[in-house]
Coordinates of C-alpha atoms in Angstrom, one line a residue:
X22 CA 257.2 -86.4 -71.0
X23 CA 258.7 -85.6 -67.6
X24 CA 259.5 -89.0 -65.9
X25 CA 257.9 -89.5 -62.8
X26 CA 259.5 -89.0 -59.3
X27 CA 260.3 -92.7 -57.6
X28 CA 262.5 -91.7 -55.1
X29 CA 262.2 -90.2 -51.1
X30 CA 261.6 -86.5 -52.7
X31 CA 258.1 -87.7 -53.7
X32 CA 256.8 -87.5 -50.5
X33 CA 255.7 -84.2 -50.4
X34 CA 257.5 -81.5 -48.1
X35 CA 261.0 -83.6 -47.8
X36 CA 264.2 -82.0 -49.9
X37 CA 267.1 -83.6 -50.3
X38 CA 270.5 -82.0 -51.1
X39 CA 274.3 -83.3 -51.5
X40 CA 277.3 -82.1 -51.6
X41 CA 279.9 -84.4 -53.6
X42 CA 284.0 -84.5 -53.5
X43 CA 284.5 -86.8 -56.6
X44 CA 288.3 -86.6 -55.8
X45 CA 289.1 -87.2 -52.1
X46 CA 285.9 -89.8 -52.2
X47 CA 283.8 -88.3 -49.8
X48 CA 280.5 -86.4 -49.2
X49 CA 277.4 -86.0 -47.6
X50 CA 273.3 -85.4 -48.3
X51 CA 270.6 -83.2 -46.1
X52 CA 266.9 -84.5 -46.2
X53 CA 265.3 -81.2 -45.2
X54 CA 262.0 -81.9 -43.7
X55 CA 259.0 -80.0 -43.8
X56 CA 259.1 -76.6 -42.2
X57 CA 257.7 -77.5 -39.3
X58 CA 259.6 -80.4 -38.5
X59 CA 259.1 -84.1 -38.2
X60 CA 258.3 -86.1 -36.2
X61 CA 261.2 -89.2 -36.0
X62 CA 262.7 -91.5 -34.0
X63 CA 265.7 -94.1 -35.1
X64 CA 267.3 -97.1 -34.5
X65 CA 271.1 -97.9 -34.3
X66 CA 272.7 -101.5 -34.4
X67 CA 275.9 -102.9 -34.3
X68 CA 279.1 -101.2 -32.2
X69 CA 280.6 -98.5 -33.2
X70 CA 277.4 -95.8 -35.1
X71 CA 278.6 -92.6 -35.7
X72 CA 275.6 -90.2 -34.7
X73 CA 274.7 -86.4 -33.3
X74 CA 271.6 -86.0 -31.6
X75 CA 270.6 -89.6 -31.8
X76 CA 269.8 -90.1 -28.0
X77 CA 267.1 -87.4 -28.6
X78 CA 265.0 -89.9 -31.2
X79 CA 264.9 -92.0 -28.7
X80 CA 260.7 -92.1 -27.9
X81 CA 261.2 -91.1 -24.2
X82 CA 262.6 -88.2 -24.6
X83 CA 260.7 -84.7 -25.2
X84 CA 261.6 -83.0 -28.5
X85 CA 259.0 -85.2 -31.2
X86 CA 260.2 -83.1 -34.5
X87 CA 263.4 -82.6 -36.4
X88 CA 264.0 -80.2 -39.2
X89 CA 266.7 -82.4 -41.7
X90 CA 268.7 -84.9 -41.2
X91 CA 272.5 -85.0 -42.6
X92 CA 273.9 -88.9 -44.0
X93 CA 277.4 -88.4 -44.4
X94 CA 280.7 -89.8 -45.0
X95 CA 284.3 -88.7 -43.2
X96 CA 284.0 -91.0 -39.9
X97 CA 283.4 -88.6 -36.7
X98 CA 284.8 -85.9 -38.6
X99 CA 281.6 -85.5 -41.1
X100 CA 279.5 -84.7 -38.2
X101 CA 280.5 -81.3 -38.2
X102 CA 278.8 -80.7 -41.4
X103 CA 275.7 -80.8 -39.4
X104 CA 276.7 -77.1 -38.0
X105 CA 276.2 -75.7 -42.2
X106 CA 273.1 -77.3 -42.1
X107 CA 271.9 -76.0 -38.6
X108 CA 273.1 -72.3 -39.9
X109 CA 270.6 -72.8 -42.8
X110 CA 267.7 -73.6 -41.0
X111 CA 268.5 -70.8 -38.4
X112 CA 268.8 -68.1 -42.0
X113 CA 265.8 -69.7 -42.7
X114 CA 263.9 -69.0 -39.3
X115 CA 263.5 -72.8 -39.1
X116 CA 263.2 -74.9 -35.4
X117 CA 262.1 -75.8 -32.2
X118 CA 260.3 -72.9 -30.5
X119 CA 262.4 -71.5 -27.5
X120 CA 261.7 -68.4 -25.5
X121 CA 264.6 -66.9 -27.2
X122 CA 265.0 -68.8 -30.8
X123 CA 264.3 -71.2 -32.8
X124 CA 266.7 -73.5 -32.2
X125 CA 267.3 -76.1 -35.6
X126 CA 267.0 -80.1 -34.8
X127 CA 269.5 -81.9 -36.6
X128 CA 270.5 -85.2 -36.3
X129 CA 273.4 -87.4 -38.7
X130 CA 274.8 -90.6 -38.5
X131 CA 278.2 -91.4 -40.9
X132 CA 279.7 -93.9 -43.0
X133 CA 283.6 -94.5 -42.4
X134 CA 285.0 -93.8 -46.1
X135 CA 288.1 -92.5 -45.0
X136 CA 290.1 -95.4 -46.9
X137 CA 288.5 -95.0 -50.1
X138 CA 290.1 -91.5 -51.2
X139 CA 291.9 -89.0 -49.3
X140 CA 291.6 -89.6 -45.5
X141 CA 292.2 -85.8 -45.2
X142 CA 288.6 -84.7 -47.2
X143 CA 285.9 -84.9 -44.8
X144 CA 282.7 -82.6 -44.9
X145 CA 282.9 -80.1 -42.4
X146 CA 280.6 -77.3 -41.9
X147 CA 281.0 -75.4 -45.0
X148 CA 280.2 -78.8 -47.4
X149 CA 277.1 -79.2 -44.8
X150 CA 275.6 -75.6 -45.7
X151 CA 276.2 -76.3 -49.6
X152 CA 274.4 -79.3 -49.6
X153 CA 271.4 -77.6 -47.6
X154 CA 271.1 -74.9 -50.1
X155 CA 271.1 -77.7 -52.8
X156 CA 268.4 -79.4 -51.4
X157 CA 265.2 -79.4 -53.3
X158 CA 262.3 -81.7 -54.2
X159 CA 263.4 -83.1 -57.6
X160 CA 264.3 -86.7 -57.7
X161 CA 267.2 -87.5 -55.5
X162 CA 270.6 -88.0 -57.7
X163 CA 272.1 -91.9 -57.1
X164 CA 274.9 -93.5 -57.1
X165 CA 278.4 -92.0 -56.2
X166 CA 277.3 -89.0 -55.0
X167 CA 277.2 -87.0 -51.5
X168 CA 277.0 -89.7 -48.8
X169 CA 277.2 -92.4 -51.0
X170 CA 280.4 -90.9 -52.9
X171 CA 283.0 -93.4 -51.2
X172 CA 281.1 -96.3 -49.8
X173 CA 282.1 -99.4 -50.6
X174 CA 280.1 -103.1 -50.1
X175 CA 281.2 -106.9 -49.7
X176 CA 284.9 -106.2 -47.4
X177 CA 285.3 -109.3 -45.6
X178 CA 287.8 -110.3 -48.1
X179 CA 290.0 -107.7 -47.0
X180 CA 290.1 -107.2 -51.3
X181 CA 287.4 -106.7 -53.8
X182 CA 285.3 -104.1 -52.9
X183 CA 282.8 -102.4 -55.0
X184 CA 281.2 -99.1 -55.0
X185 CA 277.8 -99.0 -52.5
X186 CA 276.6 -95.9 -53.0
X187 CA 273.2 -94.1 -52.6
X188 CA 270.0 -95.5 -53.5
X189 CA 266.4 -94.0 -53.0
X190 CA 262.9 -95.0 -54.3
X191 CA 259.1 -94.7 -53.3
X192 CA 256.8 -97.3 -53.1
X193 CA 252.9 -96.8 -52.8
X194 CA 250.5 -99.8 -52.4
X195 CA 246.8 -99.3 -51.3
X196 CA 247.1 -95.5 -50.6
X197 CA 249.9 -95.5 -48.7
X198 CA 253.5 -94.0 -49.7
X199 CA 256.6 -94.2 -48.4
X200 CA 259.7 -93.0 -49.3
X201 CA 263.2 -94.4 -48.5
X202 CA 267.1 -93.2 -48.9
X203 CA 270.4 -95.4 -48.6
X204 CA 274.0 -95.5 -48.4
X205 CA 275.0 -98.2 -48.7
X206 CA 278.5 -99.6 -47.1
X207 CA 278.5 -102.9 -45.4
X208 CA 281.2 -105.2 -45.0
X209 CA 278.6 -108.1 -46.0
X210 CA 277.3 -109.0 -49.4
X211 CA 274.4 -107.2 -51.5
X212 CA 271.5 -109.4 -52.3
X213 CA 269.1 -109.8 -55.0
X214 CA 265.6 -109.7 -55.1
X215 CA 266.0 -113.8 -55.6
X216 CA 269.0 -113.9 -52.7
X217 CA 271.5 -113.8 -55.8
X218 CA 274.7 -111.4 -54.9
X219 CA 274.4 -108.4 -56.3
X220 CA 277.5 -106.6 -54.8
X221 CA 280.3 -108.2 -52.9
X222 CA 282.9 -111.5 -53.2
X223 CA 279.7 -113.9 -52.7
X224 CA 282.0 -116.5 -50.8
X225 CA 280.6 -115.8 -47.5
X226 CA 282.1 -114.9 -44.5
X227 CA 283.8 -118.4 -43.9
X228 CA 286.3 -117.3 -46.4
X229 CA 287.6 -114.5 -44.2
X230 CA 290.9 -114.0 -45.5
X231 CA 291.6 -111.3 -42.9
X232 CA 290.7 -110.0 -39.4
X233 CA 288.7 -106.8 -40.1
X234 CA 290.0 -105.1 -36.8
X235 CA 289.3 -101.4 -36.9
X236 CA 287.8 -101.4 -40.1
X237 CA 284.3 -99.7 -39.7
X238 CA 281.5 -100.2 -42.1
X239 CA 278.0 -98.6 -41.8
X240 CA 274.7 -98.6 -43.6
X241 CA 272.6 -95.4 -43.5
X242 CA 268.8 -95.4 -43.8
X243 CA 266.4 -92.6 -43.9
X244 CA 262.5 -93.3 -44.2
X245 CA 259.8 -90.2 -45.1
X246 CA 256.3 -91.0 -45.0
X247 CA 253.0 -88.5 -44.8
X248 CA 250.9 -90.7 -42.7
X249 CA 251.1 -89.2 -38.9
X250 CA 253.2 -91.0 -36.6
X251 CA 253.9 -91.1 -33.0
X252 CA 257.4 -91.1 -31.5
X253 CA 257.0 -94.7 -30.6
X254 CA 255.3 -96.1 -33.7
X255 CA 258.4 -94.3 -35.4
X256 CA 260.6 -95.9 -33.7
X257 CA 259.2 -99.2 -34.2
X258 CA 259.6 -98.5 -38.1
X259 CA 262.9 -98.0 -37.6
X260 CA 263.3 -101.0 -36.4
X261 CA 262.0 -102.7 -39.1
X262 CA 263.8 -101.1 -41.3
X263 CA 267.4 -102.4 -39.4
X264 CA 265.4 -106.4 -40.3
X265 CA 265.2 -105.0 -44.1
X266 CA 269.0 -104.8 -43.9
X267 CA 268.9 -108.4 -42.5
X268 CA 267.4 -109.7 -45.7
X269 CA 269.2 -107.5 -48.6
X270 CA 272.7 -107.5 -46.7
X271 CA 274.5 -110.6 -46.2
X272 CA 276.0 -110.8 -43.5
X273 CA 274.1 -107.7 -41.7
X274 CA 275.0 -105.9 -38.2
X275 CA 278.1 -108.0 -38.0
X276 CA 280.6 -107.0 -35.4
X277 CA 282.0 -104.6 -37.7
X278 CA 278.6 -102.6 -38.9
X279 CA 277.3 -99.5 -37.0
X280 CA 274.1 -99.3 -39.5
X281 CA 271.9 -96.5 -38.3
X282 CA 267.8 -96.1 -39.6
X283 CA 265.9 -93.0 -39.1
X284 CA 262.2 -92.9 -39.7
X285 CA 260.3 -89.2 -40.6
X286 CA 257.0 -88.4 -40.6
X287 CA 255.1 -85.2 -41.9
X288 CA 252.0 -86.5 -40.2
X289 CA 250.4 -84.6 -43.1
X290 CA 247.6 -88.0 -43.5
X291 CA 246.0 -89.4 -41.5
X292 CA 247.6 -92.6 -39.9
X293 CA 247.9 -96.0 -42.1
X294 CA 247.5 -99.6 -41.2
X295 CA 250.5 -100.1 -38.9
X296 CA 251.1 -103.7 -41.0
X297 CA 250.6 -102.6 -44.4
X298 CA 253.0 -99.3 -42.9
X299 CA 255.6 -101.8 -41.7
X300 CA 256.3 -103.8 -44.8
X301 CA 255.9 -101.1 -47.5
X302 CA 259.3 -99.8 -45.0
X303 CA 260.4 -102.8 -45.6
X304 CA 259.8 -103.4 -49.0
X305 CA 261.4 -99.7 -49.7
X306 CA 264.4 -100.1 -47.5
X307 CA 265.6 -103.4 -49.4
X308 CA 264.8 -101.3 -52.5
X309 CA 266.5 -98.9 -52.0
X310 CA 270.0 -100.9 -50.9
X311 CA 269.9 -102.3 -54.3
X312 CA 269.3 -98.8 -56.0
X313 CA 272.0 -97.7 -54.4
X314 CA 274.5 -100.6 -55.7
X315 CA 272.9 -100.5 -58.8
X316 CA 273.4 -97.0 -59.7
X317 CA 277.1 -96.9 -58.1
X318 CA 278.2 -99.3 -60.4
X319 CA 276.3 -98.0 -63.6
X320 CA 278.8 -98.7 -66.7
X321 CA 281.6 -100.3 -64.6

């Protein structure tokens, strides 16, 4: 028997790809959305997020649909494997409607991992198309692979670190689904589900050994759901899914975090109960953080 999906792919119309350097520690995963777009908004906290095309989620502004969304690691330099991506969609005839193209919507955010492996492999353009054309609909892979390959949780110690990798699951309660994806690199502790630590030292931040300085850590969330939402309502799901990180992630958006959450929507249903909505995101989001720890650190 062919085990059933649990992850963000079991929304239907969302594809995820990654492409995976298991040697320099780096990579980076494409949601593909449906192919005509979706509609998603985001939310950024903490300092220093890492993003392309991130002021255009914001629910002012005009364009309401993207076509994928790229999570991936190499600091600043990973955002240029949103450019593969982009070339995919345009092959594929896939984006906004312009008077003279389609023109592809992409958005990424990144995860600094550039201290993990070799500083010098970053996804760049090429790494961005391969993991577009890997995208499909069959459960996501976890753990150490694309974005997830070289993140790393619980770094206030300065020492200790363990692999955070990329989680993903799919909840459904009453009718309504929702789907959630993470890569997971904070500088805080994992939790639990009963506040135990997961992932991390588990001393607490009043044992900083160190001054973190430059070092940059990030946690990436992506939310997919069917039921139709409006710019704003997307954004206010976003938004809850930066408190999820609050309870799973201890300490969360410290001065040191630039943890980024998108929310998608193939507005494909009919619209849900905004409070039932809110803490199945929730509920998903802290799911997934602990997938993704729990998967990383499978057999070590």
């Amino acid at each position: 028997m062919i085990p059933a999906n649990t992850t963000l792919t079991a929304i239907p119309g969302f594809r995820v790809g990654h492409w995976t350097d298991p040697v320099g520690l780096t990579g980076c995963t494409v949601i593909l959305c449906p192919e005509a777009g979706a509609v998603a908004s985001a939310s950024f906290l903490g300092p220093s997020p890492g993003t392309r095309e991130g002021i255009l989620l914001a629910p002012e502004k005009k364009v309401e649909r993207v076509h994928a969304l790229l999570l991936t690691g190499g600091s600043a330099f990973g955002l240029a494997a949103a450019a593969g991506v982009v070339r995919v969609l345009e092959e594929r005839g896939v984006g906004h409607e312009t008077p003279w193209a389609r023109v592809p919507i992409v958005p990424a955010a990144v995860i600094y991992d550039l201290g993990v492996g070799d500083p010098r492999a970053r996804p760049g353009e090429r790494e961005g198309e391969l993991a577009a054309r890997a995208a499909s609909g069959d459960p996501v892979p976890r753990g150490r692979v694309g974005a997830g390959t070289g993140a790393t949780a619980g770094k206030y110690l300065g020492v200790g670190a363990v692999p955070g990798g990329l989680g993903s699951v799919c909840l459904e309660r009453h009718g309504v689904r929702v789907g959630a994806l993470a890569v997971v690199n904070p500088i805080g502790d994992v939790l639990d589900e009963w506040g135990e630590v997961l992932a991390g030292p588990g001393v607490g931040p009043g044992a900083l050994a160190f001054t973190p300085g430059e070092l940059e850590s990030t946690t990436l969330v992506a939310v997919a759901t069917e039921h139709t939402l409006g710019k704003a309502d997307a954004r206010r799901l976003a938004d809850a899914a930066q408190t999820a990180l609050g309870r799973v992630i201890h300490p969360s958006h410290t001065f040191w975090d630039g943890d980024s959450a998108f929310v998608l929507s193939s507005c494909a249903l009919p619209p849900a109960d905004p409070m039932l909505l809110g803490a199945l995101v929730q509920e998903a989001v802290c799911a997934a953080v602990r997938d993704a720890v729990r998967m990383a650190n499978v057999g070590t």
